[in-house]
CSV table of C-alpha atoms and ligand atoms in Angstrom, one decimal:
chain,number,residue,atom,x,y,z
A,17,MET,CA,139.8,131.6,4.4
A,18,PHE,CA,142.6,133.3,6.5
A,19,SER,CA,145.1,135.8,6.5
A,20,TYR,CA,147.0,138.3,8.2
A,21,THR,CA,148.2,141.2,8.2
A,22,LEU,CA,152.0,141.8,7.3
A,23,SER,CA,154.3,143.8,9.9
A,24,LEU,CA,155.8,146.9,8.5
A,25,GLY,CA,159.0,145.8,7.0
A,26,LEU,CA,162.2,145.3,8.5
A,27,ALA,CA,164.1,148.3,6.5
A,28,LEU,CA,161.3,150.8,7.1
A,29,MET,CA,161.8,150.2,10.6
A,30,PRO,CA,165.6,149.2,11.7
A,31,PHE,CA,165.5,150.3,15.2
A,32,VAL,CA,161.9,148.7,15.8
A,33,SER,CA,163.1,146.3,18.6
A,34,ALA,CA,162.3,142.8,18.0
A,35,ALA,CA,159.2,141.8,18.8
A,36,ILE,CA,157.1,138.2,21.5
A,37,ILE,CA,154.8,136.6,19.6
A,38,ASP,CA,153.7,134.5,21.4
A,39,VAL,CA,151.4,131.6,20.1
A,40,GLN,CA,149.2,129.2,22.4
A,41,VAL,CA,149.5,125.9,21.5
A,42,GLY,CA,146.4,123.1,22.0
A,43,ALA,CA,144.0,126.1,23.9
A,44,GLN,CA,141.7,125.6,21.1
A,45,GLY,CA,141.4,122.2,20.7
A,46,LEU,CA,144.2,120.7,18.1
A,47,ALA,CA,145.3,123.9,16.6
A,48,TYR,CA,148.2,126.7,17.6
A,49,SER,CA,146.8,129.8,18.0
A,50,PRO,CA,146.9,131.8,15.8
A,51,GLU,CA,147.4,129.5,13.4
A,52,ALA,CA,150.1,132.0,11.2
A,53,ILE,CA,151.5,134.7,11.5
A,54,GLY,CA,154.0,137.8,10.1
A,55,ALA,CA,157.2,137.9,11.6
A,56,ASN,CA,160.0,140.2,11.2
A,57,VAL,CA,164.1,139.2,11.4
A,58,GLY,CA,164.5,139.3,14.7
A,59,ASP,CA,161.6,138.7,16.3
A,60,GLN,CA,160.5,135.5,18.5
A,61,VAL,CA,158.1,134.0,18.3
A,62,VAL,CA,156.9,131.6,21.9
A,63,PHE,CA,155.0,128.7,21.8
A,64,HIS,CA,153.2,128.1,24.7
A,65,PHE,CA,152.1,124.3,26.0
A,66,HIS,CA,148.6,123.5,27.3
A,67,ALA,CA,147.6,120.8,27.6
A,68,LYS,CA,148.3,116.6,26.6
A,69,ASN,CA,151.0,116.4,24.7
A,70,HIS,CA,151.9,118.5,21.4
A,71,THR,CA,155.3,119.4,19.1
A,72,VAL,CA,156.8,122.0,17.8
A,73,THR,CA,158.0,120.5,14.4
A,74,GLN,CA,159.2,121.5,11.1
A,75,SER,CA,158.1,120.6,8.6
A,76,SER,CA,158.0,121.7,4.7
A,77,PHE,CA,155.1,122.9,2.2
A,78,ALA,CA,155.7,119.6,0.2
A,79,ASP,CA,155.7,117.4,3.3
A,80,PRO,CA,153.5,119.3,6.3
A,81,CYS,CA,153.5,116.1,8.6
A,82,GLY,CA,156.7,114.8,8.0
A,83,PRO,CA,160.0,116.9,10.0
A,84,LEU,CA,162.4,118.8,7.2
A,85,ALA,CA,166.0,117.6,7.8
A,86,GLY,CA,167.7,119.8,10.1
A,87,GLY,CA,164.4,121.6,11.1
A,88,LEU,CA,163.4,123.5,14.4
A,89,SER,CA,161.6,120.9,17.0
A,90,SER,CA,160.9,121.1,20.7
A,91,GLY,CA,159.9,117.9,21.2
A,92,PHE,CA,157.2,116.5,22.9
A,93,MET,CA,155.9,118.5,25.8
A,94,PRO,CA,153.7,116.3,28.0
A,95,VAL,CA,151.4,118.7,29.8
A,96,PRO,CA,149.0,117.3,32.2
A,97,ALA,CA,145.1,118.1,31.8
A,98,ASN,CA,145.2,120.8,35.2
A,99,GLN,CA,148.2,122.4,34.5
A,100,THR,CA,146.8,126.0,33.6
A,101,ASP,CA,149.8,127.8,34.2
A,102,ASN,CA,153.6,127.6,34.6
A,103,LEU,CA,152.9,126.3,30.8
A,104,PRO,CA,156.3,125.0,29.3
A,105,THR,CA,157.1,126.9,26.0
A,106,PHE,CA,159.8,127.1,23.4
A,107,THR,CA,161.1,129.9,21.4
A,108,VAL,CA,161.7,130.8,17.7
A,109,GLU,CA,163.4,133.6,17.0
A,110,VAL,CA,162.7,134.7,13.2
A,111,LYS,CA,166.1,134.1,11.4
A,112,ASP,CA,165.2,135.4,7.9
A,113,THR,CA,161.9,136.2,5.8
A,114,LYS,CA,161.1,132.8,4.1
A,115,PRO,CA,158.0,130.8,5.3
A,116,ILE,CA,158.7,128.6,8.6
A,117,TRP,CA,155.7,125.7,8.1
A,118,VAL,CA,155.3,123.5,11.6
A,119,TYR,CA,153.0,120.3,12.9
A,120,CYS,CA,152.5,118.7,16.0
A,121,ALA,CA,154.3,115.4,15.7
A,122,GLN,CA,151.9,113.8,18.0
A,123,GLY,CA,150.6,110.4,16.6
A,124,ALA,CA,152.6,110.7,13.5
A,125,GLY,CA,152.2,108.6,10.9
A,126,THR,CA,149.3,107.4,12.3
A,127,ALA,CA,144.7,108.3,12.0
A,128,ALA,CA,145.7,109.9,15.5
A,129,SER,CA,148.2,112.1,14.1
A,130,HIS,CA,147.7,116.2,15.6
A,131,CYS,CA,148.9,117.6,12.0
A,132,GLY,CA,146.6,115.2,10.1
A,133,GLN,CA,143.8,116.7,12.2
A,134,GLY,CA,144.6,120.3,10.8
A,135,MET,CA,147.0,120.7,13.9
A,136,VAL,CA,149.7,123.1,11.4
A,137,PHE,CA,151.3,126.5,11.8
A,138,ALA,CA,152.9,128.9,9.6
A,139,ILE,CA,155.5,131.6,10.0
A,140,ASN,CA,155.6,133.8,6.9
A,141,CYS,CA,154.0,131.8,4.7
A,142,GLY,CA,151.9,133.1,1.3
A,143,GLN,CA,148.4,135.4,1.3
A,144,ASP,CA,145.6,133.3,1.0
A,145,GLY,CA,145.0,133.1,-2.9
A,146,ALA,CA,149.1,132.7,-3.1
A,147,PRO,CA,149.6,128.3,-3.5
A,148,ASN,CA,151.7,128.4,-0.5
A,149,SER,CA,149.0,130.1,1.2
A,150,PHE,CA,148.5,129.1,5.8
A,151,THR,CA,144.9,127.2,3.5
A,152,ASN,CA,147.0,125.1,0.8
A,153,PHE,CA,149.5,124.4,3.9
A,154,LYS,CA,146.4,122.8,6.4
A,155,LYS,CA,144.5,121.4,4.0
A,156,SER,CA,147.6,119.7,2.0
A,157,ALA,CA,147.6,117.7,5.7
A,158,LEU,CA,143.9,117.1,6.6
A,159,ALA,CA,144.9,115.1,3.4
A,160,VAL,CA,148.2,113.4,5.2
A,161,GLY,CA,145.3,112.5,7.2
A,162,ALA,CA,142.6,111.6,5.2
A,163,SER,CA,144.6,109.7,3.9
A,164,LEU,CA,145.9,107.7,7.0
A,165,SER,CA,142.4,106.7,8.2
A,166,ALA,CA,142.0,104.7,5.1
A,167,ALA,CA,144.9,102.9,5.4
A,168,ALA,CA,143.9,102.3,9.5
A,169,ALA,CA,140.5,101.0,8.2
A,170,SER,CA,141.5,99.4,5.5
A,171,ALA,CA,144.1,97.9,7.4
A,172,SER,CA,142.2,96.7,9.8
A,173,ALA,CA,139.4,95.1,8.2
A,174,THR,CA,141.8,92.6,8.2
A,175,PRO,CA,141.7,90.0,11.3
A,176,ALA,CA,144.6,89.4,11.7
A,177,ALA,CA,145.9,93.1,11.6
A,178,SER,CA,143.2,94.4,14.1
A,179,ALA,CA,144.9,92.0,16.7
A,180,ALA,CA,145.9,94.7,17.7
A,181,ALA,CA,148.3,94.3,21.0
A,182,GLY,CA,147.7,96.2,24.6
A,183,TYR,CA,149.0,99.6,24.7
A,184,ALA,CA,149.4,102.2,28.2
A,185,THR,CA,149.3,105.8,27.9
A,186,ALA,CA,150.2,108.4,30.6
A,187,ALA,CA,146.2,109.1,30.9
A,188,TYR,CA,145.9,106.0,32.4
A,189,GLY,CA,148.2,106.2,34.5
A,190,ASP,CA,149.3,102.1,35.4
A,191,TYR,CA,146.5,100.9,34.0
A,192,THR,CA,147.3,99.5,30.5
A,193,ILE,CA,144.0,98.7,27.8
A,194,PRO,CA,144.0,95.5,26.7
A,195,PRO,CA,143.7,94.7,23.1
A,196,ALA,CA,140.8,94.6,21.2
A,197,PRO,CA,138.2,91.6,21.0
A,198,VAL,CA,138.8,90.0,17.5
A,199,PRO,CA,135.7,88.7,15.9
A,200,THR,CA,135.4,85.3,14.9
A,201,GLN,CA,132.7,85.0,11.4
A,202,VAL,CA,130.6,82.7,12.4
A,203,THR,CA,128.0,82.0,9.8
A,204,GLN,CA,125.0,79.8,11.5
A,205,ALA,CA,121.2,78.2,11.2
A,206,ILE,CA,119.1,79.5,12.5
A,207,THR,CA,115.4,78.2,13.6
A,208,LEU,CA,112.8,80.7,16.2
A,209,GLY,CA,109.8,79.1,16.1
A,210,THR,CA,108.3,77.6,12.9
A,211,GLU,CA,111.4,80.4,10.7
A,212,THR,CA,114.7,79.5,9.7
A,213,TRP,CA,117.7,81.6,8.0
A,214,THR,CA,121.6,81.4,7.9
A,215,THR,CA,122.9,84.2,9.7
A,216,THR,CA,126.7,85.4,9.5
A,217,TYR,CA,128.0,87.3,12.3
A,218,ALA,CA,130.6,88.0,14.2
A,219,SER,CA,131.5,85.8,17.4
A,220,TYR,CA,132.8,88.1,20.5
A,221,PRO,CA,135.1,86.0,22.9
A,222,GLY,CA,133.1,85.4,26.0
A,223,SER,CA,129.4,86.8,24.2
A,224,PRO,CA,126.4,85.2,24.2
A,225,ASN,CA,124.6,83.3,21.7
A,226,PRO,CA,123.1,85.9,19.0
A,227,THR,CA,120.1,83.6,18.2
A,228,PRO,CA,117.2,85.5,20.2
A,229,ALA,CA,115.5,83.6,23.0
A,230,ALA,CA,112.5,85.0,20.5
A,231,ALA,CA,111.4,86.7,17.9
A,232,GLU,CA,110.3,90.2,19.8
A,233,GLY,CA,113.8,89.6,22.0
A,234,THR,CA,113.4,89.6,25.7
A,235,VAL,CA,113.1,92.9,27.2
A,236,HIS,CA,115.7,93.7,30.5
A,237,LYS,CA,115.2,97.0,32.8
A,238,VAL,CA,117.8,98.7,33.6
A,239,ILE,CA,117.4,101.6,35.8
A,240,VAL,CA,119.5,104.9,36.0
A,241,GLY,CA,120.2,106.4,38.8
A,242,GLY,CA,118.1,107.4,41.7
A,243,THR,CA,118.2,108.8,45.0
A,244,GLY,CA,121.9,109.3,45.6
A,245,ILE,CA,123.0,106.8,43.3
A,246,LEU,CA,125.1,107.4,40.8
A,247,ALA,CA,125.0,103.7,38.9
A,248,PHE,CA,122.6,101.7,36.4
A,249,ASP,CA,121.5,98.4,37.7
A,250,PRO,CA,122.3,95.9,36.7
A,251,LEU,CA,126.0,97.3,35.7
A,252,HIS,CA,126.1,95.3,32.9
A,253,ILE,CA,124.3,92.8,31.0
A,254,SER,CA,124.1,90.3,28.5
A,255,ALA,CA,121.1,90.4,26.4
A,256,GLN,CA,121.0,89.0,22.9
A,257,PRO,CA,120.2,90.6,18.7
A,258,ARG,CA,116.1,91.7,19.3
A,259,ASP,CA,116.0,91.7,23.4
A,260,THR,CA,115.2,95.5,24.4
A,261,ILE,CA,116.7,97.0,27.5
A,262,VAL,CA,114.7,99.4,28.8
A,263,PHE,CA,116.5,102.0,30.7
A,264,GLU,CA,114.5,102.9,32.7
A,265,PHE,CA,115.2,107.4,34.7
A,266,HIS,CA,115.6,107.6,38.5
A,267,GLN,CA,116.4,110.5,40.5
A,268,LYS,CA,118.9,113.1,39.5
A,269,ASN,CA,120.0,113.8,36.0
A,270,HIS,CA,121.3,111.3,33.7
A,271,THR,CA,121.8,110.4,30.0
A,272,VAL,CA,122.8,106.2,29.1
A,273,THR,CA,125.6,107.3,25.8
A,274,GLN,CA,127.9,104.8,23.6
A,275,SER,CA,131.3,105.4,24.3
A,276,SER,CA,134.4,103.2,23.6
A,277,PHE,CA,136.2,101.0,26.6
A,278,ALA,CA,139.0,103.0,26.1
A,279,ASP,CA,137.9,106.5,26.5
A,280,PRO,CA,134.6,105.4,28.6
A,281,CYS,CA,133.5,109.5,29.2
A,282,ARG,CA,133.2,110.3,25.4
A,283,LYS,CA,131.1,109.9,23.2
A,284,LEU,CA,131.7,107.3,20.4
A,285,ASN,CA,132.9,108.8,17.4
A,286,VAL,CA,135.2,106.8,15.1
A,287,ASN,CA,135.7,108.7,11.7
A,288,GLY,CA,132.3,110.6,12.0
A,289,THR,CA,130.2,107.6,12.8
A,290,THR,CA,128.5,108.6,16.6
A,291,GLY,CA,126.4,105.7,19.1
A,292,PHE,CA,123.9,106.1,20.6
A,293,ASP,CA,122.8,108.8,23.1
A,294,SER,CA,119.4,108.6,25.2
A,295,GLY,CA,120.2,112.5,26.3
A,296,PHE,CA,119.2,114.1,29.9
A,297,PHE,CA,116.5,112.7,31.8
A,298,PRO,CA,116.1,114.5,34.8
A,299,VAL,CA,113.6,114.0,37.2
A,300,ALA,CA,112.4,115.3,40.6
A,301,THR,CA,113.5,114.5,44.2
A,302,ASP,CA,109.6,113.6,44.2
A,303,ALA,CA,109.1,111.8,41.1
A,304,THR,CA,106.9,109.1,41.4
A,305,SER,CA,106.7,107.5,38.2
A,306,PHE,CA,109.7,107.5,36.0
A,307,PRO,CA,111.0,108.0,32.1
A,308,THR,CA,112.1,105.2,29.7
A,309,TRP,CA,114.1,104.9,27.0
A,310,ASN,CA,114.3,102.0,24.9
A,311,TYR,CA,117.9,99.9,23.3
A,312,THR,CA,117.5,97.8,20.7
A,313,VAL,CA,120.5,94.8,21.3
A,314,VAL,CA,121.5,94.2,17.2
A,315,ASP,CA,124.6,91.3,17.5
A,316,THR,CA,126.5,89.9,20.5
A,317,ALA,CA,129.6,92.6,20.5
A,318,PRO,CA,130.3,94.8,23.4
A,319,VAL,CA,128.9,98.0,24.2
A,320,TRP,CA,129.6,100.1,26.3
A,321,ALA,CA,128.4,103.5,27.3
A,322,TYR,CA,128.0,105.8,30.5
A,323,CYS,CA,126.4,108.7,31.8
A,324,ARG,CA,128.2,112.3,30.1
A,325,GLN,CA,126.2,114.6,33.3
A,326,GLN,CA,129.0,116.7,34.7
A,327,THR,CA,127.4,119.1,36.7
A,328,PRO,CA,128.0,119.1,39.5
A,329,SER,CA,130.9,116.7,38.3
A,330,SER,CA,131.1,113.8,36.0
A,331,HIS,CA,129.6,110.6,36.4
A,332,CYS,CA,131.1,109.1,34.6
A,333,GLY,CA,134.1,109.8,36.5
A,334,ALA,CA,132.8,108.6,39.5
A,335,GLY,CA,132.1,104.9,37.5
A,336,MET,CA,128.6,105.7,36.0
A,337,VAL,CA,129.1,103.9,32.9
A,338,PHE,CA,127.1,100.4,31.6
A,339,ALA,CA,128.1,97.4,29.4
A,340,ILE,CA,126.2,95.3,27.3
A,341,ASN,CA,128.0,91.7,26.2
A,342,SER,CA,131.4,93.0,28.1
A,343,ASP,CA,133.3,89.8,28.6
A,344,GLU,CA,133.0,88.6,31.9
A,345,SER,CA,134.4,85.1,31.0
A,346,SER,CA,137.5,84.4,28.6
A,347,GLY,CA,139.4,86.5,30.6
A,348,SER,CA,140.5,89.0,28.1
A,349,GLY,CA,140.5,92.4,31.0
A,350,ARG,CA,137.5,93.4,28.9
A,351,ASN,CA,134.8,92.8,31.3
A,352,PHE,CA,132.8,96.0,33.1
A,353,ALA,CA,135.2,96.2,36.4
A,354,ALA,CA,138.2,97.0,33.5
A,355,PHE,CA,136.4,99.4,31.7
A,356,GLN,CA,134.6,100.9,35.4
A,357,ASN,CA,138.5,102.1,36.3
A,358,VAL,CA,139.3,103.0,32.9
A,359,ALA,CA,136.6,106.0,33.9
A,360,LYS,CA,137.5,106.4,36.8
A,361,SER,CA,141.5,106.9,36.3
A,362,LEU,CA,140.4,109.2,33.4
A,363,ASN,CA,138.2,111.0,36.5
A,364,GLY,CA,135.5,111.0,33.7
A,365,THR,CA,137.9,113.8,30.8
A,366,ALA,CA,138.4,112.3,27.8
A,367,ALA,CA,141.3,109.7,27.1
A,368,ALA,CA,144.5,112.5,26.3
A,369,ALA,CA,144.3,113.2,22.8
A,370,ASN,CA,147.7,111.3,22.4
A,371,ALA,CA,145.9,107.9,23.0
A,372,PRO,CA,146.0,106.1,20.6
A,373,VAL,CA,142.2,105.6,18.9
A,374,PRO,CA,140.5,102.7,19.7
A,375,THR,CA,141.2,100.1,17.4
A,376,THR,CA,138.5,100.8,14.5
A,377,SER,CA,138.1,97.0,13.2
A,378,THR,CA,135.1,97.7,10.7
A,379,THR,CA,133.1,94.6,9.5
A,380,SER,CA,129.6,94.0,8.1
A,381,THR,CA,127.4,91.6,8.6
A,382,THR,CA,124.8,90.3,6.4
A,383,THR,CA,121.6,88.1,7.3
A,384,THR,CA,119.3,86.5,4.7
A,385,SER,CA,116.8,89.3,6.5
A,386,GLY,CA,119.4,91.9,4.6
A,387,ALA,CA,120.2,93.3,8.0
A,388,THR,CA,123.7,95.2,8.2
A,389,ASN,CA,125.3,95.9,11.2
A,390,PHE,CA,128.2,98.1,11.6
A,391,LYS,CA,131.1,97.3,14.0
A,392,VAL,CA,133.4,100.2,15.5
A,393,GLY,CA,136.1,98.6,17.6
A,394,GLY,CA,133.7,96.9,19.1
A,395,ALA,CA,130.6,98.4,19.8
A,396,SER,CA,128.3,98.7,17.2
A,397,VAL,CA,126.3,101.4,15.1
A,398,THR,CA,123.2,99.9,13.3
A,399,LEU,CA,122.3,101.7,10.9
A,400,PHE,CA,119.9,99.4,9.7
A,401,ILE,CA,117.6,97.5,13.1
A,402,ALA,CA,114.7,98.2,11.6
A,403,ALA,CA,114.2,95.6,8.8
A,404,LEU,CA,115.7,93.3,10.9
A,405,ILE,CA,112.8,94.0,13.2
A,406,GLY,CA,110.2,94.3,10.5
A,407,SER,CA,111.3,91.7,8.1
A,408,LEU,CA,111.4,88.6,10.6
A,409,LEU,CA,108.3,89.0,12.8
B,519,LIG,C1,146.8,118.2,38.5
B,519,LIG,O1,146.8,116.7,39.4
B,519,LIG,C2,148.2,115.4,40.0
B,519,LIG,C3,147.1,114.5,40.4
B,519,LIG,O2,146.1,114.4,40.3
B,519,LIG,C4,148.2,116.2,41.7
B,519,LIG,O3,149.4,116.4,41.8
B,519,LIG,C5,149.3,117.8,41.3
B,519,LIG,O4,148.8,118.7,42.0
B,519,LIG,C6,147.4,118.7,40.1
B,519,LIG,N1,148.3,120.2,39.9
B,519,LIG,C7,147.6,120.7,39.4
B,519,LIG,C8,148.5,122.2,39.3
B,519,LIG,O5,146.5,121.0,40.6
B,520,LIG,C1,154.1,112.1,24.8
B,520,LIG,O1,153.8,111.5,23.0
B,520,LIG,C2,155.1,110.7,22.9
B,520,LIG,C3,155.3,110.4,21.8
B,520,LIG,O2,153.2,109.3,21.7
B,520,LIG,C4,155.4,109.8,24.3
B,520,LIG,O3,156.7,108.7,23.6
B,520,LIG,C5,155.7,109.9,25.6
B,520,LIG,O4,155.6,108.8,26.6
B,520,LIG,C6,153.8,111.3,26.0
B,520,LIG,N1,154.5,111.9,27.0
B,520,LIG,C7,153.7,111.6,27.9
B,520,LIG,C8,153.8,112.2,29.2
B,520,LIG,O5,152.6,111.2,28.1
B,521,LIG,C1,136.5,107.6,7.2
B,521,LIG,O1,136.7,108.7,6.8
B,521,LIG,C2,137.4,109.0,4.9
B,521,LIG,C3,137.4,110.7,5.1
B,521,LIG,O2,136.3,111.1,4.8
B,521,LIG,C4,137.0,108.1,4.8
B,521,LIG,O3,138.1,107.6,3.2
B,521,LIG,C5,137.3,106.6,5.3
B,521,LIG,O4,136.4,105.5,4.1
B,521,LIG,C6,135.9,106.1,6.2
B,521,LIG,N1,136.8,105.6,6.7
B,521,LIG,C7,135.5,104.4,7.1
B,521,LIG,C8,136.0,102.7,7.9
B,521,LIG,O5,134.4,105.1,7.2
B,522,LIG,C1,120.7,118.4,32.9
B,522,LIG,O1,121.3,118.6,32.6
B,522,LIG,C2,122.2,119.1,31.6
B,522,LIG,C3,123.8,119.0,31.6
B,522,LIG,O2,123.8,119.1,32.6
B,522,LIG,C4,121.5,120.3,31.9
B,522,LIG,O3,121.2,120.9,30.8
B,522,LIG,C5,119.6,120.7,31.6
B,522,LIG,O4,119.7,121.8,31.8
B,522,LIG,C6,119.8,119.9,33.1
B,522,LIG,N1,118.3,119.6,33.4
B,522,LIG,C7,117.9,120.1,34.6
B,522,LIG,C8,116.1,119.8,34.1
B,522,LIG,O5,118.4,120.2,35.3
B,523,LIG,C1,110.0,101.1,25.8
B,523,LIG,O1,109.7,99.5,25.5
B,523,LIG,C2,108.8,98.8,26.6
B,523,LIG,C3,108.6,97.5,26.6
B,523,LIG,O2,108.9,97.1,25.1
B,523,LIG,C4,107.7,99.7,26.7
B,523,LIG,O3,106.7,99.3,27.9
B,523,LIG,C5,107.7,101.0,26.3
B,523,LIG,O4,106.6,101.6,26.4
B,523,LIG,C6,109.0,101.4,25.7
B,523,LIG,N1,109.2,102.9,25.6
B,523,LIG,C7,109.1,103.8,25.1
B,523,LIG,C8,110.0,105.5,25.5
B,523,LIG,O5,109.4,104.0,23.7
B,524,LIG,C1,138.6,114.8,39.5
B,524,LIG,O1,137.3,115.4,39.7
B,524,LIG,C2,137.1,116.5,40.1
B,524,LIG,C3,136.9,117.0,39.3
B,524,LIG,O2,135.5,117.4,38.7
B,524,LIG,C4,137.4,116.3,41.6
B,524,LIG,O3,137.0,116.9,42.3
B,524,LIG,C5,138.6,115.4,42.5
B,524,LIG,O4,139.3,115.7,43.1
B,524,LIG,C6,139.2,114.4,41.0
B,524,LIG,N1,139.8,113.7,41.3
B,524,LIG,C7,141.2,112.7,41.6
B,524,LIG,C8,141.7,111.4,41.9
B,524,LIG,O5,141.9,113.4,40.8
């Protein structure tokens, strides 16, 4: 719950000089800090823009994430990730005691909207409990965000709409992220030993045949790290559903963690659905036996992963990334080398919040075994593996 202490009214203190009130923009994630203030007529509110690319744009209580006609706006203030001082500022002089509602216009109208994620601010809003409280204003901004996400999810569920164009942002330097692959729905009868079943699956460009080589799948071994080595070996593999990838952790302290093509060094999290993560496996310099962590492949969608060690510096930024079923053959541009370049160009940081969210194409694949895979932007999150493996053996 939010509340602030109203400063003493102007009438009581007519000769007090105007105050300067500092507000940090994006210093703590997608937020203004403080989120709301009380100010007197004549006060100067100075907004300090931190890294990323935010705005201070006036809206209205009724439409928190839309610009108010004739309202104030700082415009976009891009600030590089490594800049911590000489931050650009924008100053608003308080001319009356009416509420002033503010939002960040980055990503407006899209699922990536900063406002929709709660990046709003107010001057002289109602106290908590009042209809025009900051709490209610922020709630209504979050509702805008929820409806934008829902719209994006349903739009991209249509194959035609998920054929997103490639895109570039400052975060990637000269690099343009190639469009997300568009899967084709394929229905196929599969014969494996004495068993036959029909499966409907999403086929990705350059992806392997979905028929497992054997009911128990193939075991692939991937060495993670080692003395003086910040890499997975092999760098990427082609694997079929039911295959097991045994990650064998060597020297240092690594993880294998699912990410996305456009944001290689951050855990996959699309609308709260997260990918896999092995956790850290510290291995001593003189170790002779090595711990393993297994991942079962569930379909042929490309899976992107990285090591999330940041100490003493980002392993991902040094290129320690891995791919399963990356598209090495169709020329889509979404191959392992391109993925590694994105990781290196971001130097291990998360893609800027101004980067478009990875296309969230959501398809559901049901096989006769009842297994359902849920694909999120080309990566695949298993909701249900055990039954697939169990029911067919
Ligand atoms: C930030 O990084 C860029 C290039 O990576 C460099 O040119 C610039 O000098 C850096 N700025 C600071 C303040 O470190
Ligand atoms: C800042 O964001 C705006 C709107 O998304 C964009 O047009 C602009 O290119 C961005 N600037 C930088 C330097 O990223
Ligand atoms: C994303 O989250 C919103 C709000 O919780 C929900 O309505 C929507 O269905 C979710 N979309 C997906 C693809 O899970
Ligand atoms: C492994 O790395 C993680 C993350 O940096 C750290 O929290 C953990 O203490 C490390 N473990 C060892 C044994 O060094
Ligand atoms: C991973 O799979 C391999 C091969 O099936 C098995 O030998 C190993 O015990 C498994 N490791 C773990 C940690 O489950
Ligand atoms: C990447 O980040 C590290 C710190 O984690 C820094 O030492 C290095 O200079 C950066 N490289 C580039 C190319 O910006």
